Short mmCIF file of C-alpha atoms in Angstrom, two decimals:
data_model
loop_
_atom_site.label_atom_id
_atom_site.label_comp_id
_atom_site.label_asym_id
_atom_site.label_seq_id
_atom_site.Cartn_x
_atom_site.Cartn_y
_atom_site.Cartn_z
CA MET A 1 -19.52 44.35 -27.56
CA SER A 2 -16.19 44.38 -28.15
CA GLY A 3 -13.97 44.69 -30.94
CA ARG A 4 -12.83 41.24 -31.23
CA ALA A 5 -16.13 39.90 -30.97
CA GLU A 6 -17.22 41.92 -33.69
CA GLU A 7 -15.06 41.25 -36.11
CA ALA A 8 -15.69 37.78 -35.70
CA VAL A 9 -19.87 38.54 -36.17
CA ARG A 10 -18.05 40.16 -39.29
CA LYS A 11 -16.06 36.68 -40.96
CA ASP A 12 -17.99 34.17 -39.96
CA GLY A 13 -21.84 35.86 -39.72
CA VAL A 14 -21.93 34.51 -35.79
CA GLY A 15 -21.62 35.57 -32.69
CA GLN A 16 -18.44 34.25 -31.14
CA VAL A 17 -16.64 35.16 -28.02
CA ASP A 18 -13.75 33.50 -25.93
CA ALA A 19 -15.08 31.05 -23.67
CA GLY A 20 -13.46 30.83 -19.81
CA TYR A 21 -12.14 28.71 -18.30
CA GLU A 22 -10.45 27.15 -20.66
CA VAL A 23 -6.77 25.40 -20.37
CA GLY A 24 -4.50 26.55 -23.49
CA ILE A 25 -1.84 23.99 -24.42
CA SER A 26 1.04 25.43 -26.20
CA ARG A 27 2.81 23.27 -28.95
CA ARG A 28 5.84 23.52 -27.21
CA THR A 29 4.12 21.88 -24.30
CA LEU A 30 2.53 19.32 -26.42
CA LEU A 31 6.04 18.78 -27.48
CA GLY A 32 7.70 18.76 -24.18
CA MET A 33 5.25 15.77 -22.83
CA ALA A 34 5.67 13.77 -26.32
CA THR A 35 9.05 13.81 -25.58
CA LEU A 36 9.07 13.09 -22.13
CA ALA A 37 7.07 10.05 -22.70
CA VAL A 38 9.40 8.83 -25.69
CA THR A 39 12.33 9.07 -23.11
CA GLY A 40 10.06 7.66 -20.31
CA TRP A 41 9.33 4.22 -22.26
CA LEU A 42 12.56 3.67 -23.70
CA LEU A 43 14.41 3.90 -20.79
CA PRO A 44 15.00 0.82 -18.78
CA THR A 45 12.64 -0.25 -16.83
CA GLY A 46 15.87 -0.20 -13.76
CA ALA A 47 16.19 3.49 -14.08
CA ALA A 48 12.54 4.88 -13.94
CA GLY A 49 10.71 1.99 -12.50
CA ARG A 50 7.61 0.75 -13.86
CA TRP A 51 4.22 0.26 -13.38
CA GLN A 52 3.58 -3.17 -13.93
CA SER A 53 0.11 -5.41 -14.25
CA VAL A 54 -0.09 -7.77 -11.70
CA ALA A 55 -2.24 -10.62 -13.34
CA TRP A 56 -0.62 -11.14 -16.37
CA PRO A 57 1.18 -8.62 -19.01
CA GLY A 58 -1.40 -6.39 -21.49
CA ALA A 59 -4.05 -7.65 -18.97
CA ALA A 60 -6.39 -5.25 -17.39
CA GLY A 61 -6.74 -4.86 -13.17
CA PRO A 62 -4.59 -3.56 -10.82
CA ARG A 63 -0.81 -2.03 -11.64
CA ILE A 64 1.19 -2.47 -8.89
CA ALA A 65 4.57 0.57 -9.11
CA VAL A 66 7.23 -1.12 -9.18
CA VAL A 67 10.58 0.74 -8.32
CA PRO A 68 14.60 -0.46 -9.24
CA PHE A 69 15.87 -2.29 -6.41
CA HIS A 70 19.51 -1.10 -4.72
CA ARG A 71 21.34 -3.08 -2.01
CA GLU A 72 21.09 0.17 0.09
CA MET A 73 17.43 -0.44 0.73
CA LEU A 74 18.88 -3.38 2.96
CA ARG A 75 20.90 -1.64 5.69
CA ALA A 76 18.44 1.65 5.65
CA PRO A 77 16.88 2.50 9.06
CA HIS A 78 13.24 1.34 8.19
CA PRO A 79 9.98 1.61 10.92
CA TRP A 80 8.58 -2.12 10.09
CA ALA A 81 8.18 -4.32 13.33
CA GLY A 82 8.79 -7.76 13.52
CA MET B 1 -19.47 -15.16 -20.84
CA ALA B 2 -20.84 -14.65 -16.97
CA PRO B 3 -18.38 -13.43 -14.74
CA ARG B 4 -17.31 -15.64 -11.98
CA THR B 5 -16.98 -15.83 -8.51
CA VAL B 6 -14.54 -17.84 -6.93
CA GLU B 7 -13.70 -18.74 -3.40
CA CYS B 8 -10.42 -18.94 -1.81
CA ARG B 9 -9.82 -21.38 0.83
CA LEU B 10 -6.57 -20.74 2.15
CA CYS B 11 -7.52 -18.74 5.49
CA PRO B 12 -11.02 -19.61 7.17
CA LYS B 13 -12.41 -16.55 6.12
CA HIS B 14 -12.90 -18.21 2.42
CA CYS B 15 -14.01 -15.40 0.87
CA ARG B 16 -16.18 -15.10 -2.24
CA ILE B 17 -14.37 -13.14 -5.00
CA GLY B 18 -16.26 -12.02 -7.68
CA GLU B 19 -14.85 -10.90 -11.05
CA GLY B 20 -11.80 -7.83 -10.66
CA GLU B 21 -12.42 -7.31 -6.69
CA ALA B 22 -10.00 -8.28 -4.17
CA GLY B 23 -10.32 -11.43 -0.93
CA ASP B 24 -10.86 -9.32 2.37
CA CYS B 25 -6.42 -9.65 2.16
CA ARG B 26 -6.12 -7.19 -0.50
CA ILE B 27 -3.88 -10.27 -2.15
CA ARG B 28 -5.90 -12.62 -3.93
CA MET B 29 -8.02 -11.06 -6.63
CA ASN B 30 -10.63 -12.60 -8.82
CA LEU B 31 -8.68 -11.74 -12.42
CA GLY B 32 -10.87 -13.21 -15.55
CA GLY B 33 -12.00 -16.04 -13.05
CA ARG B 34 -8.88 -16.81 -11.95
CA LEU B 35 -7.45 -16.45 -8.25
CA ARG B 36 -4.21 -14.91 -8.85
CA ALA B 37 -1.85 -13.83 -5.83
CA VAL B 38 -0.88 -10.26 -7.55
CA THR B 39 1.64 -9.50 -4.83
CA TYR B 40 3.75 -12.15 -5.87
CA GLY B 41 7.11 -11.21 -6.04
CA MET B 42 6.81 -7.97 -4.94
CA ALA B 43 8.04 -6.74 -1.60
CA VAL B 44 6.78 -3.87 -0.66
CA ALA B 45 10.07 -3.41 2.55
CA ALA B 46 13.06 -5.88 2.05
CA HIS B 47 15.64 -5.85 4.67
CA ILE B 48 18.70 -7.01 6.85
CA ASP B 49 17.50 -6.88 10.37
CA PRO B 50 18.90 -9.23 13.54
CA VAL B 51 17.19 -12.46 14.16
CA GLU B 52 16.56 -11.32 17.47
CA LYS B 53 13.89 -8.03 15.84
CA LYS B 54 11.78 -11.25 14.69
CA PRO B 55 11.62 -12.51 17.48
CA PHE B 56 13.44 -15.13 17.49
CA PHE B 57 15.36 -15.65 20.64
CA HIS B 58 16.85 -19.33 20.19
CA TYR B 59 16.77 -19.59 16.09
CA HIS B 60 20.89 -18.97 15.03
CA PRO B 61 21.15 -16.31 18.15
CA GLY B 62 23.09 -13.14 16.79
CA ALA B 63 22.43 -14.09 12.69
CA ARG B 64 21.31 -11.69 9.86
CA ILE B 65 18.10 -12.35 8.81
CA LEU B 66 17.12 -10.84 5.14
CA SER B 67 13.28 -10.12 5.99
CA ILE B 68 10.58 -9.15 3.35
CA ALA B 69 7.08 -7.95 2.82
CA THR B 70 3.99 -7.54 0.31
CA ALA B 71 1.18 -5.51 0.96
CA GLY B 72 -1.74 -7.24 2.42
CA CYS B 73 -3.00 -8.98 5.40
CA ASN B 74 -6.32 -11.52 5.77
CA MET B 75 -6.13 -10.33 9.78
CA HIS B 76 -6.97 -6.26 10.63
CA CYS B 77 -5.30 -5.68 13.49
CA GLN B 78 -6.34 -2.53 15.82
CA GLY B 79 -3.14 -2.02 17.16
CA CYS B 80 -1.04 -3.11 13.92
CA GLN B 81 2.13 -1.77 14.17
CA ASN B 82 2.72 -2.07 10.62
CA TRP B 83 -0.70 -1.09 8.83
CA GLN B 84 0.72 1.01 6.57
CA ILE B 85 2.16 -2.07 4.51
CA SER B 86 -0.44 -4.84 6.08
CA GLN B 87 -3.82 -3.02 5.71
CA ALA B 88 -2.94 -1.12 2.26
CA ASN B 89 -4.34 -1.61 -1.30
CA PRO B 90 -1.01 -3.29 -3.17
CA GLU B 91 -1.04 -0.69 -5.44
CA ASP B 92 -0.89 1.33 -3.29
CA LEU B 93 2.35 1.15 -2.44
CA GLU B 94 5.73 0.67 -4.26
CA ALA B 95 7.48 -2.00 -4.36
CA VAL B 96 10.44 -4.03 -5.68
CA ALA B 97 10.09 -6.73 -7.60
CA LEU B 98 11.88 -9.53 -5.88
CA PRO B 99 10.99 -13.15 -7.29
CA PRO B 100 11.81 -15.62 -4.84
CA GLU B 101 14.79 -16.77 -6.87
CA ALA B 102 16.04 -13.61 -6.98
CA LEU B 103 15.58 -12.89 -3.06
CA ALA B 104 17.44 -15.34 -2.57
CA ASP B 105 20.34 -15.22 -4.47
CA LEU B 106 20.57 -12.45 -2.92
CA ALA B 107 20.67 -13.68 -0.13
CA VAL B 108 23.32 -16.07 -1.79
CA ARG B 109 25.33 -12.94 -2.66
CA GLU B 110 24.08 -11.00 0.75
CA ARG B 111 26.35 -12.92 2.89
CA VAL B 112 22.95 -13.59 4.95
CA PRO B 113 22.23 -17.04 6.10
CA LEU B 114 18.38 -16.57 6.41
CA ILE B 115 15.51 -15.43 4.73
CA ALA B 116 12.05 -14.13 6.45
CA CYS B 117 8.85 -13.89 5.13
CA THR B 118 7.90 -11.27 8.27
CA TYR B 119 6.28 -7.77 8.46
CA THR B 120 3.11 -8.36 7.52
CA GLU B 121 1.24 -11.74 7.03
CA PRO B 122 3.21 -14.35 4.56
CA LEU B 123 0.30 -16.96 4.94
CA ALA B 124 -1.76 -14.48 2.23
CA TYR B 125 1.29 -13.88 0.17
CA TYR B 126 1.12 -17.28 0.55
CA GLU B 127 2.58 -18.58 -2.97
CA TYR B 128 5.78 -15.62 -2.85
CA THR B 129 6.64 -17.59 0.66
CA LEU B 130 6.12 -20.92 -0.60
CA ASP B 131 8.29 -20.76 -3.88
CA THR B 132 10.85 -18.91 -1.73
CA ALA B 133 11.40 -21.42 0.81
CA ARG B 134 11.60 -23.86 -2.06
CA ALA B 135 14.40 -21.22 -3.73
CA ALA B 136 15.88 -20.29 -0.30
CA ARG B 137 16.28 -24.11 0.25
CA GLU B 138 17.67 -24.97 -2.64
CA ARG B 139 20.71 -22.86 -2.57
CA GLY B 140 21.47 -24.10 1.50
CA ILE B 141 19.22 -21.10 2.91
CA PRO B 142 16.76 -21.43 5.39
CA THR B 143 13.34 -20.12 5.41
CA ALA B 144 11.33 -18.65 8.96
CA ILE B 145 7.61 -17.09 8.80
CA VAL B 146 7.31 -14.47 11.46
CA SER B 147 2.77 -14.83 11.48
CA ALA B 148 -0.35 -14.32 13.13
CA GLY B 149 -0.60 -18.05 11.93
CA TYR B 150 -4.46 -17.76 10.96
CA ALA B 151 -4.75 -19.40 7.83
CA ASN B 152 -6.32 -23.21 6.92
CA ASP B 153 -4.57 -26.89 7.89
CA GLU B 154 -3.44 -27.48 5.05
CA PRO B 155 -1.92 -25.13 3.15
CA VAL B 156 -0.14 -24.42 6.41
CA ARG B 157 1.35 -27.78 7.17
CA ALA B 158 2.24 -27.76 3.36
CA LEU B 159 4.28 -24.53 4.16
CA PHE B 160 5.77 -25.92 6.94
CA ARG B 161 7.25 -28.71 5.21
CA GLU B 162 9.64 -26.13 3.42
CA ILE B 163 10.46 -23.48 6.00
CA ASP B 164 12.47 -24.46 8.70
CA ALA B 165 11.07 -21.84 11.70
CA ALA B 166 8.22 -19.74 12.46
CA THR B 167 7.35 -17.19 15.23
CA ILE B 168 3.46 -17.30 15.66
CA ASP B 169 1.83 -13.93 17.11
CA VAL B 170 -0.68 -14.89 19.27
CA LYS B 171 -3.01 -11.83 19.80
CA ALA B 172 -4.88 -13.03 23.01
CA PHE B 173 -5.87 -16.26 24.64
CA ASP B 174 -9.83 -15.08 23.60
CA ASP B 175 -11.62 -15.83 20.52
CA ALA B 176 -13.68 -13.15 21.59
CA TYR B 177 -10.94 -10.39 21.50
CA TYR B 178 -9.77 -12.22 18.05
CA ARG B 179 -13.44 -11.34 16.84
CA ARG B 180 -13.71 -8.41 17.64
CA TYR B 181 -10.30 -6.35 17.48
CA CYS B 182 -8.30 -8.67 15.11
CA ASP B 183 -10.93 -9.57 13.19
CA GLY B 184 -9.97 -13.02 12.81
CA GLY B 185 -10.41 -16.41 15.19
CA LEU B 186 -8.41 -18.13 17.69
CA ARG B 187 -9.22 -21.88 16.82
CA PRO B 188 -6.70 -21.48 13.51
CA VAL B 189 -4.00 -19.80 14.74
CA LEU B 190 -4.03 -22.80 17.78
CA ASN B 191 -4.23 -25.15 15.06
CA THR B 192 -1.04 -23.47 13.10
CA LEU B 193 0.57 -23.83 16.47
CA VAL B 194 0.24 -27.59 16.95
CA ALA B 195 0.91 -27.94 13.27
CA ALA B 196 4.40 -26.06 13.82
CA ARG B 197 5.49 -28.43 16.67
CA GLU B 198 4.30 -31.72 14.65
CA ALA B 199 6.14 -30.38 11.89
CA GLY B 200 9.12 -30.40 13.82
CA ILE B 201 10.28 -27.24 12.43
CA TRP B 202 11.25 -24.61 15.67
CA LEU B 203 8.82 -22.49 17.32
CA GLU B 204 8.48 -19.67 19.21
CA VAL B 205 4.94 -17.78 21.15
CA SER B 206 4.96 -13.72 20.71
CA ASN B 207 2.19 -12.20 22.77
CA LEU B 208 1.53 -8.61 22.59
CA VAL B 209 0.44 -8.02 26.02
CA VAL B 210 -2.46 -4.08 25.29
CA PRO B 211 -3.18 -2.64 28.41
CA GLY B 212 -6.77 -3.57 29.47
CA LEU B 213 -7.60 -5.69 26.89
CA THR B 214 -4.73 -8.85 26.17
CA ASP B 215 -3.39 -7.97 30.09
CA ARG B 216 -5.84 -10.13 32.34
CA THR B 217 -4.13 -12.42 34.88
CA ASP B 218 -6.54 -15.57 33.81
CA GLY B 219 -6.10 -14.94 30.04
CA LEU B 220 -1.79 -15.26 30.74
CA ARG B 221 -2.54 -17.89 32.78
CA GLU B 222 -4.82 -19.80 30.37
CA LEU B 223 -2.14 -19.18 27.45
CA SER B 224 0.81 -20.05 28.91
CA ALA B 225 -0.64 -23.55 30.26
CA TRP B 226 -1.97 -24.32 26.96
CA ILE B 227 2.07 -23.43 25.81
CA HIS B 228 2.84 -25.55 27.80
CA ARG B 229 0.35 -28.48 27.13
CA GLU B 230 0.50 -28.63 24.04
CA LEU B 231 3.83 -26.95 22.77
CA GLY B 232 5.72 -28.18 25.54
CA PRO B 233 7.51 -26.00 28.60
CA ASP B 234 10.32 -25.69 26.17
CA THR B 235 8.81 -23.28 23.67
CA PRO B 236 10.17 -19.89 24.39
CA LEU B 237 7.12 -17.56 24.88
CA HIS B 238 7.89 -13.54 24.55
CA PHE B 239 5.20 -10.79 26.03
CA LEU B 240 5.56 -7.84 24.05
CA ARG B 241 5.07 -4.34 24.91
CA PHE B 242 2.23 -2.35 23.56
CA VAL B 243 3.03 0.70 21.63
CA PRO B 244 0.09 2.64 20.60
CA HIS B 245 -0.60 2.51 17.15
CA HIS B 246 -3.05 2.90 14.26
CA ARG B 247 -6.48 2.50 15.31
CA MET B 248 -5.13 1.79 19.52
CA GLN B 249 -3.28 5.90 19.69
CA ASN B 250 -6.12 5.96 22.84
CA LEU B 251 -4.77 3.72 24.42
CA PRO B 252 -1.44 4.12 26.68
CA PRO B 253 2.21 1.79 26.53
CA THR B 254 2.02 -1.33 28.50
CA PRO B 255 3.92 -0.31 31.67
CA VAL B 256 6.80 -2.85 32.47
CA ALA B 257 5.09 -4.21 35.74
CA THR B 258 2.33 -5.73 33.32
CA LEU B 259 4.64 -7.08 31.35
CA GLU B 260 6.59 -8.26 34.66
CA ARG B 261 3.78 -10.11 35.58
CA ALA B 262 2.84 -12.28 32.61
CA TRP B 263 6.31 -12.91 32.57
CA GLU B 264 5.69 -14.59 36.31
CA ILE B 265 2.45 -15.84 35.59
CA ALA B 266 4.41 -17.66 32.58
CA ARG B 267 7.35 -19.17 35.02
CA ASP B 268 4.68 -20.52 37.18
CA ALA B 269 3.01 -22.15 34.07
CA GLY B 270 6.09 -23.54 33.84
CA LEU B 271 7.18 -21.76 31.03
CA ARG B 272 11.27 -22.34 30.89
CA TYR B 273 12.12 -19.27 28.24
CA VAL B 274 10.02 -16.61 28.96
CA TYR B 275 11.15 -13.25 27.18
CA LEU B 276 10.53 -9.07 27.04
CA GLY B 277 10.25 -7.50 24.19
CA ASN B 278 9.78 -3.97 23.18
CA VAL B 279 11.72 -3.30 26.65
CA ARG B 280 15.06 -2.40 26.02
CA GLY B 281 17.50 -3.27 28.58
CA HIS B 282 15.80 -5.61 30.44
CA VAL B 283 17.38 -8.52 32.24
CA SER B 284 14.36 -11.09 30.61
CA GLU B 285 16.52 -9.65 27.27
CA SER B 286 18.67 -12.66 28.33
CA THR B 287 18.76 -16.59 27.29
CA ARG B 288 19.50 -17.99 30.71
CA CYS B 289 19.60 -22.50 31.43
CA GLY B 290 15.76 -23.85 31.96
CA SER B 291 18.01 -26.25 34.45
CA CYS B 292 20.63 -24.48 35.98
CA GLY B 293 20.28 -20.44 35.16
CA GLU B 294 22.91 -19.32 34.37
CA VAL B 295 23.20 -16.64 31.18
CA ILE B 296 23.67 -18.74 28.09
CA ILE B 297 23.05 -15.60 25.73
CA ASP B 298 23.91 -12.36 26.57
CA ARG B 299 21.52 -9.81 25.44
CA VAL B 300 20.98 -5.86 25.04
CA GLY B 301 18.27 -5.04 23.00
CA TYR B 302 18.57 -6.87 19.32
CA GLN B 303 21.91 -7.08 19.93
CA VAL B 304 24.12 -10.27 20.88
CA GLN B 305 26.82 -10.21 23.15
CA GLU B 306 27.99 -13.32 23.87
CA VAL B 307 26.62 -16.73 23.01
CA ARG B 308 27.82 -19.64 25.56
CA VAL B 309 25.61 -22.69 24.36
CA GLU B 310 28.63 -25.46 23.27
CA ASP B 311 26.94 -28.10 21.52
CA GLY B 312 23.71 -26.87 21.64
CA ARG B 313 24.19 -28.10 25.46
CA CYS B 314 24.52 -25.35 28.77
CA PRO B 315 28.38 -24.73 29.44
CA GLY B 316 27.30 -24.63 33.20
CA CYS B 317 25.34 -27.86 33.88
CA GLY B 318 25.27 -29.39 30.41
CA ALA B 319 21.52 -29.53 29.71
CA PRO B 320 20.60 -29.81 26.02
CA ILE B 321 19.13 -26.34 25.41
CA PRO B 322 16.62 -25.60 22.48
CA GLY B 323 16.68 -24.21 19.62
CA ARG B 324 18.52 -24.23 16.24
CA PHE B 325 22.93 -22.87 17.51
CA GLY B 326 24.46 -24.50 14.88
CA ARG B 327 26.44 -22.62 11.94
CA THR B 328 24.21 -21.63 8.92
CA ARG B 329 26.63 -21.29 6.34
#
């Protein structure tokens, strides 16, 4: 038994050891993710693009990724026939 | 409450759609027991093209046309050139929100005189096409569609009251081909062509000549004879060169000699305006007067070099030239 595991046994009375295959998320990472989520939510649709429900606001079902419209796309080369 | 199945009667497939599911076109879904057109106002393509690219050769030649499409299609042609958008789920593609009024306003703002619902299947994203045509008409802009024409008679005729022109693609004059390679049928397409003629909208017909599949002489002869008989000898017919796409990558491009044979068959059947598409620089790209043979619209590829039509007539012999040649805006 490793020193750390021995310490856990002494403290809790139960043999414990760190399990493998666990991904730790630091507080800093969590803070960053929360910041991104809030920022993305506050940005106007025209700047960031949004997932939009195809039925009605708040409805279940598929959602379409809506990207901002740019004038340049009207004249950009494109592959579509017809 | 028990889930409610709805039936879509827009096209001959009459899909019975369960709660939360989509019809064969992927566009029309049962959401909460209601049939919803989920791509309404969601354009996956929006481009300004030359009108010749649709193809329209007798419809405001040289004009630019604001062309849009949504995801999905009610047919599944194995040689589809736009399969990345026509055979995709709407939720798997990025779209721009262009509701009908915004689209019509965009055409006005960009000074584009025409709008086309094209690339995929405007009859499948029917409500978007219809409302776009109405919004555009209010602003003095005609709308055209480029379609396979596979829909039921009633909605087709209702749409033709709102639009100005159509290019309908006849896949082959062979119902078995439609069923095997396109997941459609011939008869509804022929009905759509007749409806377009009766509605008085401008009509052109295209046909993709696939080597070994739709290049048989008797099939081309039947198609040409039917167009001559039912739609008239002045109906422009475009034979399009096949280029390997989607699930027909095992086939070669159509030899130009095959297309030239198709051209001769159609001319022999009495059609006066026959063109070859996707063969850049071919002599058939230009329009010749059906009476005297003089070149009246000179084209190279999609570029119109000169339009010599004067007041809808040939400057050489004075014969009327079928089409719409006036100023659009």
